[in-house]
Each structure stands twice: as structure tokens, then as C-alpha cells.
PDB file of C-alpha atoms in Angstrom:
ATOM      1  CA  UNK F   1     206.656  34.531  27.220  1.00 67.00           C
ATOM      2  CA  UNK F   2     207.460  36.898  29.968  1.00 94.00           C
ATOM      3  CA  UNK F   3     206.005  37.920  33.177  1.00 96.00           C
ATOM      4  CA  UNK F   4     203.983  41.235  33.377  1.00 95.00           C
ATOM      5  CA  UNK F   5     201.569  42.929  35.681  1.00 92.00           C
ATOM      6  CA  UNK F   6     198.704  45.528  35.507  1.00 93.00           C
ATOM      7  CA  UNK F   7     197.350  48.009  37.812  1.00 89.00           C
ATOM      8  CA  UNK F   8     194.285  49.495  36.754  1.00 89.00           C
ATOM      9  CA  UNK F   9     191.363  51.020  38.452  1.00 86.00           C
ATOM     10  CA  UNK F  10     187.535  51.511  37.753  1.00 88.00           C
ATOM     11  CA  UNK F  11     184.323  52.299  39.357  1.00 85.00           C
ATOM     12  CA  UNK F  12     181.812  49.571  40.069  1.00 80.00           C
ATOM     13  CA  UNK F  13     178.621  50.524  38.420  1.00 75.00           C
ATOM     14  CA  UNK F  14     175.920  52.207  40.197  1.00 72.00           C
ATOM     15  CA  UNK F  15     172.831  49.824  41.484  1.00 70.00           C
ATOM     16  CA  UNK F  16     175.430  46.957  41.803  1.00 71.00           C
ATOM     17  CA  UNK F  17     175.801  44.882  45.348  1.00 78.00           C
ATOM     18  CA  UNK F  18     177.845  42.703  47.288  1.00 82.00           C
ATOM     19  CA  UNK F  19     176.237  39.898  45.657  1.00 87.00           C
ATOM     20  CA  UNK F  20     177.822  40.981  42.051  1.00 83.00           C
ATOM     21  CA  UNK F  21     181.104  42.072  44.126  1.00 82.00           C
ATOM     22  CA  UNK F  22     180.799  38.407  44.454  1.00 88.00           C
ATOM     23  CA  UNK F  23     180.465  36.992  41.835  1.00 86.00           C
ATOM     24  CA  UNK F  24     183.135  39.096  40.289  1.00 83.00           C
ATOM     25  CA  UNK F  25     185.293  37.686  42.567  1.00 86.00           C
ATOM     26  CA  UNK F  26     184.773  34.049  41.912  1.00 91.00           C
ATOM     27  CA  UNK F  27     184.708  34.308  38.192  1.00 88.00           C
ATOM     28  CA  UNK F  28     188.051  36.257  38.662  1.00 88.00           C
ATOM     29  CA  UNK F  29     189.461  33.152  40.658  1.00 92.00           C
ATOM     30  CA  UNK F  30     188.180  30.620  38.291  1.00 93.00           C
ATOM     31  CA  UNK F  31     189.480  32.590  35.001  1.00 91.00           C
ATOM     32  CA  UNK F  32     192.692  33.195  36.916  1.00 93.00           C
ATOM     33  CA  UNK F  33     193.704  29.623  38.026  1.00 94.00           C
ATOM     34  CA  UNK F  34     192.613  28.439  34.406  1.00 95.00           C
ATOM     35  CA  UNK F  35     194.996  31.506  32.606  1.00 94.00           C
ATOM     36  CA  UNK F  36     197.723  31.124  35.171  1.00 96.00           C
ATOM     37  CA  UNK F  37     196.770  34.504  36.562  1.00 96.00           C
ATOM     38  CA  UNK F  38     197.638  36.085  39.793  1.00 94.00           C
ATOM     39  CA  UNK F  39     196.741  38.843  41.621  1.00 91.00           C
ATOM     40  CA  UNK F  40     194.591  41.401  44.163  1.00 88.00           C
ATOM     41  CA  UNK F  41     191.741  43.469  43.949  1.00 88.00           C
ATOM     42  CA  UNK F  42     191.018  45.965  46.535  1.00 87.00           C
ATOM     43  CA  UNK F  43     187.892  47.254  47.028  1.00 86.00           C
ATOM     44  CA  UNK F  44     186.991  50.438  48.354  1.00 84.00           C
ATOM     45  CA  UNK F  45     183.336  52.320  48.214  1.00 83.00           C
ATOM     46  CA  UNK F  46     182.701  51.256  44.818  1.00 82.00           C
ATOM     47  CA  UNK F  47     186.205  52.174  43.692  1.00 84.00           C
ATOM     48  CA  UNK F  48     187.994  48.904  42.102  1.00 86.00           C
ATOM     49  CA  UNK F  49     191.971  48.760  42.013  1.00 86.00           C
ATOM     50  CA  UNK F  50     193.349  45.694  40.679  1.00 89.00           C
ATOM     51  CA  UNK F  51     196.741  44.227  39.999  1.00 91.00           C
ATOM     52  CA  UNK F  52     196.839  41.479  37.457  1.00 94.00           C
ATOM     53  CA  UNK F  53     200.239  39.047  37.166  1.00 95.00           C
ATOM     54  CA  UNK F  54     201.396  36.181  34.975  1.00 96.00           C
ATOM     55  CA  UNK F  55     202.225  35.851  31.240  1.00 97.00           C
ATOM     56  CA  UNK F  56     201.796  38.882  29.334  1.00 96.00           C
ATOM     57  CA  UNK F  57     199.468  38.265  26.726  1.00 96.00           C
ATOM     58  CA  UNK F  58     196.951  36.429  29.406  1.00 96.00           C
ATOM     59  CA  UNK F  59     197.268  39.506  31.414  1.00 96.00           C
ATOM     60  CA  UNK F  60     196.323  41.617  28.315  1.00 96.00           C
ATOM     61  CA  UNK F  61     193.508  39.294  27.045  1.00 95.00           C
ATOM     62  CA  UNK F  62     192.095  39.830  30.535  1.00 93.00           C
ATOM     63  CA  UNK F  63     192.462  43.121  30.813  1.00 93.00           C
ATOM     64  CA  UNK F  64     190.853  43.599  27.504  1.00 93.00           C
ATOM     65  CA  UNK F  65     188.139  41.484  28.703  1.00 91.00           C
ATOM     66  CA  UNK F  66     187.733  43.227  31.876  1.00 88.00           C
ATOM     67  CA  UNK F  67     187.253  46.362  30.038  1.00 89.00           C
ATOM     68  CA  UNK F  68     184.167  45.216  27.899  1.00 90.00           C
ATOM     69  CA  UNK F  69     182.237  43.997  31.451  1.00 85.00           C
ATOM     70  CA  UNK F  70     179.646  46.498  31.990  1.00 81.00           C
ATOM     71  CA  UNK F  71     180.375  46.161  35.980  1.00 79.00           C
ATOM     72  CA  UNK F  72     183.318  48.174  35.411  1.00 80.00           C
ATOM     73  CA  UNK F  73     183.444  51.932  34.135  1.00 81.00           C
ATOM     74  CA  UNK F  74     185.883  54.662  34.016  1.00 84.00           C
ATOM     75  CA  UNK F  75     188.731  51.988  33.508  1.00 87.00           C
ATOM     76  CA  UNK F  76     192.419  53.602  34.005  1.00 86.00           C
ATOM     77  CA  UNK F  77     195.692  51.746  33.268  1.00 88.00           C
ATOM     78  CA  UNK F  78     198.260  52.847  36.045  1.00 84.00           C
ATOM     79  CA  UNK F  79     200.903  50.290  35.497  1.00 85.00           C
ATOM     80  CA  UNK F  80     201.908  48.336  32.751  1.00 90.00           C
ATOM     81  CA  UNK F  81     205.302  46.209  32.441  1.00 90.00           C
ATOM     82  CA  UNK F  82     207.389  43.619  32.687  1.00 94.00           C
ATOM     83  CA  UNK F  83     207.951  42.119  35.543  1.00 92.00           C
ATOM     84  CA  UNK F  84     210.851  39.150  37.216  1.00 94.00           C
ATOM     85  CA  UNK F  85     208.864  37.602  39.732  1.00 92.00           C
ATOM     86  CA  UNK F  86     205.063  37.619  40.787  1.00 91.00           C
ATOM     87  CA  UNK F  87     204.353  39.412  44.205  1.00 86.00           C
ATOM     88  CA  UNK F  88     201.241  37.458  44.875  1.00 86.00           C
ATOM     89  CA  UNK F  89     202.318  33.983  43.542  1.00 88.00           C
ATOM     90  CA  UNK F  90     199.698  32.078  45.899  1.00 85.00           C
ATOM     91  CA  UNK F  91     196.827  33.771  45.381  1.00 85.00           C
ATOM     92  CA  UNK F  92     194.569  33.588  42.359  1.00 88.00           C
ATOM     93  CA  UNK F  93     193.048  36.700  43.133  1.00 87.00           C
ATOM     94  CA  UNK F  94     193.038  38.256  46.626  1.00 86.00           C
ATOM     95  CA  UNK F  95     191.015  40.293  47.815  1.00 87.00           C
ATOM     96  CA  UNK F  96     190.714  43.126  50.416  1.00 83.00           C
ATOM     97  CA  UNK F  97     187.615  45.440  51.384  1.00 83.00           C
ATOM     98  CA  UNK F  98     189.061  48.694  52.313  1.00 80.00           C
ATOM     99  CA  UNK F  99     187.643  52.020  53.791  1.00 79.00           C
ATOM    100  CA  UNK F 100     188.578  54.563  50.838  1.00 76.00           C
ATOM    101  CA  UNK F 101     190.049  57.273  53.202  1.00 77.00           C
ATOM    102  CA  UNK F 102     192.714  54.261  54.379  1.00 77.00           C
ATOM    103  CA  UNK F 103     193.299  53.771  50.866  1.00 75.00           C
ATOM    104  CA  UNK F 104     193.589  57.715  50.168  1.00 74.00           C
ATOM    105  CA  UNK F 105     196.663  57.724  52.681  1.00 75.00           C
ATOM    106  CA  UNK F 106     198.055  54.350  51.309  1.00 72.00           C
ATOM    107  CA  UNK F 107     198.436  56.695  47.599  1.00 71.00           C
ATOM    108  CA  UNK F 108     200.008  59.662  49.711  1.00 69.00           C
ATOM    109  CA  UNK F 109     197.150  61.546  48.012  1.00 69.00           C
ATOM    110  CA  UNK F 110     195.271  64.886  49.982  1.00 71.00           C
ATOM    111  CA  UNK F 111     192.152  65.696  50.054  1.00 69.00           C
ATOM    112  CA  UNK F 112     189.036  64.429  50.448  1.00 66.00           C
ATOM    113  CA  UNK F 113     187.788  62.046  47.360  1.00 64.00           C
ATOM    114  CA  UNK F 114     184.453  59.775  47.125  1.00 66.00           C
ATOM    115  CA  UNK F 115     185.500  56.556  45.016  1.00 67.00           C
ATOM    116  CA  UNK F 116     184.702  58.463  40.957  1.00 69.00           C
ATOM    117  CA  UNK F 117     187.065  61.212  42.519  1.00 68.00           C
ATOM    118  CA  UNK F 118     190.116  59.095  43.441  1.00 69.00           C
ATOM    119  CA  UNK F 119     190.043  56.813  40.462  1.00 64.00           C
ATOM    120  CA  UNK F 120     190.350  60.029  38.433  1.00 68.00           C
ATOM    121  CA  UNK F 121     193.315  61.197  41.034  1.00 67.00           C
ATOM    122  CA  UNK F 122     195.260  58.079  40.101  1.00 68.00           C
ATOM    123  CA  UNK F 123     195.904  58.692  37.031  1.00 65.00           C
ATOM    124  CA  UNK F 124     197.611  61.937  37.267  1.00 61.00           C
ATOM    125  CA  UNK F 125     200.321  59.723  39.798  1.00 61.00           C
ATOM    126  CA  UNK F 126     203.615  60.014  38.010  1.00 59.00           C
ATOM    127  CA  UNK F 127     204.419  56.223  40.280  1.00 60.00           C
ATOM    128  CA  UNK F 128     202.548  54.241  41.921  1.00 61.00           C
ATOM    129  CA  UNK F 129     203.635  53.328  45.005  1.00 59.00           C
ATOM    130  CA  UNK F 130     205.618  50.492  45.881  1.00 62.00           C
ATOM    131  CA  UNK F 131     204.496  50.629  49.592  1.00 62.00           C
ATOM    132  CA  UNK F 132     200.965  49.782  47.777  1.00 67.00           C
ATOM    133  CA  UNK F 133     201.891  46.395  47.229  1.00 69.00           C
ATOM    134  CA  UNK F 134     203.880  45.565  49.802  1.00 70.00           C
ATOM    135  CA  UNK F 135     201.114  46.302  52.443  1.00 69.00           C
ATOM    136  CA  UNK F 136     198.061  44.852  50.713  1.00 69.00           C
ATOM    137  CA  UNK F 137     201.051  41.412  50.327  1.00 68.00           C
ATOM    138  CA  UNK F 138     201.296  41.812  54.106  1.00 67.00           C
ATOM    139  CA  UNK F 139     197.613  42.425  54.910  1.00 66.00           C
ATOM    140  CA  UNK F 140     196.889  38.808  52.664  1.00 62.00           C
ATOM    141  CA  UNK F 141     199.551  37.061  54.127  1.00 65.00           C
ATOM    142  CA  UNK F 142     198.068  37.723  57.641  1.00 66.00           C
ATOM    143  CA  UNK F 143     194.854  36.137  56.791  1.00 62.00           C
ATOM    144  CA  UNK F 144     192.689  38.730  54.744  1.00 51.00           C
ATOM    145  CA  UNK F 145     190.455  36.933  51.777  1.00 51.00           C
ATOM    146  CA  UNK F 146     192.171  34.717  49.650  1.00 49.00           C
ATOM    147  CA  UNK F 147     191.822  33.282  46.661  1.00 49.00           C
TER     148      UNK F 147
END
């Protein structure tokens, strides 16, 4: 099977906390390391944006998994496709905390957005990014959260 990855985004559902930020991210790890998943989520004011990598129909059952949790809503697909190589190999999920205007700029987007605002933004990008990845692989690598 080949190598894929998936960006998506979603909003966290209103009335959740940090403790079911959490626990999202330690059920990711644990479902990741036993799927051979890799990957980052970045979080930003209840906006989710998370790339999934590893064999493509584990990345899809995920995803499709990932979709039916209630934590998520307003679920878009950015990225889909093949990939050669992983770009977070060492890291069964990642993670980063960001301040939402940061991650505005990081998309090259204008404007001012609250988190439902900018996940719908995203999906009228025709790419995203490559500069996306590359900084949140920097920001891990020099000791952020991982996993």
C-alpha cells in the first residue's frame, strides 16, 4: 500500500475543554502508534487542523472515524493524496496550541476570522501551503508537544 496524507479541518464543539482537547490527543497517539499513523494537529481557538500520514486506507479509516466523533463539526477535507515520504515520521501525533490570528498569517489569508470563520475560509484555498508544514515541522522539532 502507499503512503498518503490528509489535511482536514473542523471546529471543536461548543461546551468542550482542555480536558477533552486532551483526551483527544492521547486517544489520537494511542490509535496512531497502533495504525502506523503519523501526524500534527494544531489547535487554534476551537478551530482543529490536522494532517494525518501513513498507509492510505489507515489514513481513510481514520478519517472516516474522525468524522463520526461528535467533538468534531464542520469537517473540511483540504488535502488528499499520495504522498513519497512522511514529513512527521517521529511523531505519532504532534501537537501545537496556536493563537488563530498567527495561524491566519501562516494561510496568507486577510481579514479578521474567529475559528467557524477560518475553517470555512480554508476551503475556498485553491493550495494549501507548503510553508504550513514546514513551520509547524520546525516549531516540533524545536521542542513543542510531541507525541
Amino acid at each position: 500500500m502507499g503512503l498518503k496524507h490528509v489535511i482536514y479541518s473542523s471546529n471543536f464543539q461548543d461546551g468542550l475543554g482542555q480536558t477533552d482537547l486532551q483526551s483527544i490527543l492521547e486517544k489520537s497517539r494511542l490509535n496512531n502508534q497502533k495504525n502506523g499513523l503519523t501526524g500534527l494537529l494544531v489547535y487554534a481557538d476551537g478551530l482543529f487542523i490536522q494532517i494525518l500520514e501513513g498507509e492510505s486506507h489507515r489514513v481513510d479509516t481514520t478519517l472516516r472515524a474522525i468524522i463520526q466523533d461528535y467533538r468534531h463539526w464542520n469537517i473540511h477535507v483540504l488535502l488528499n493524496e499520495s504522498i513519497e515520504k512522511r514529513s512527521f515520521p517521529d511523531w505519532t501525533m504532534g501537537f501545537v496550541q496556536e493563537d488563530i490570528h498567527h495561524l491566519r498569517d501562516l494561510l496568507a489569508l486577510e481579514g479578521t476570522f474567529d475559528s467557524q470563520a477560518l475553517n470555512s475560509r480554508l476551503t475556498m484555498m485553491n493550495d494549501f501551503p507548503p510553508l504550513f508544514i514546514e513551520y509547524f515541522t520546525n516549531k516540533l522539532r524545536a521542542g513543542s508537544n510531541l507525541g
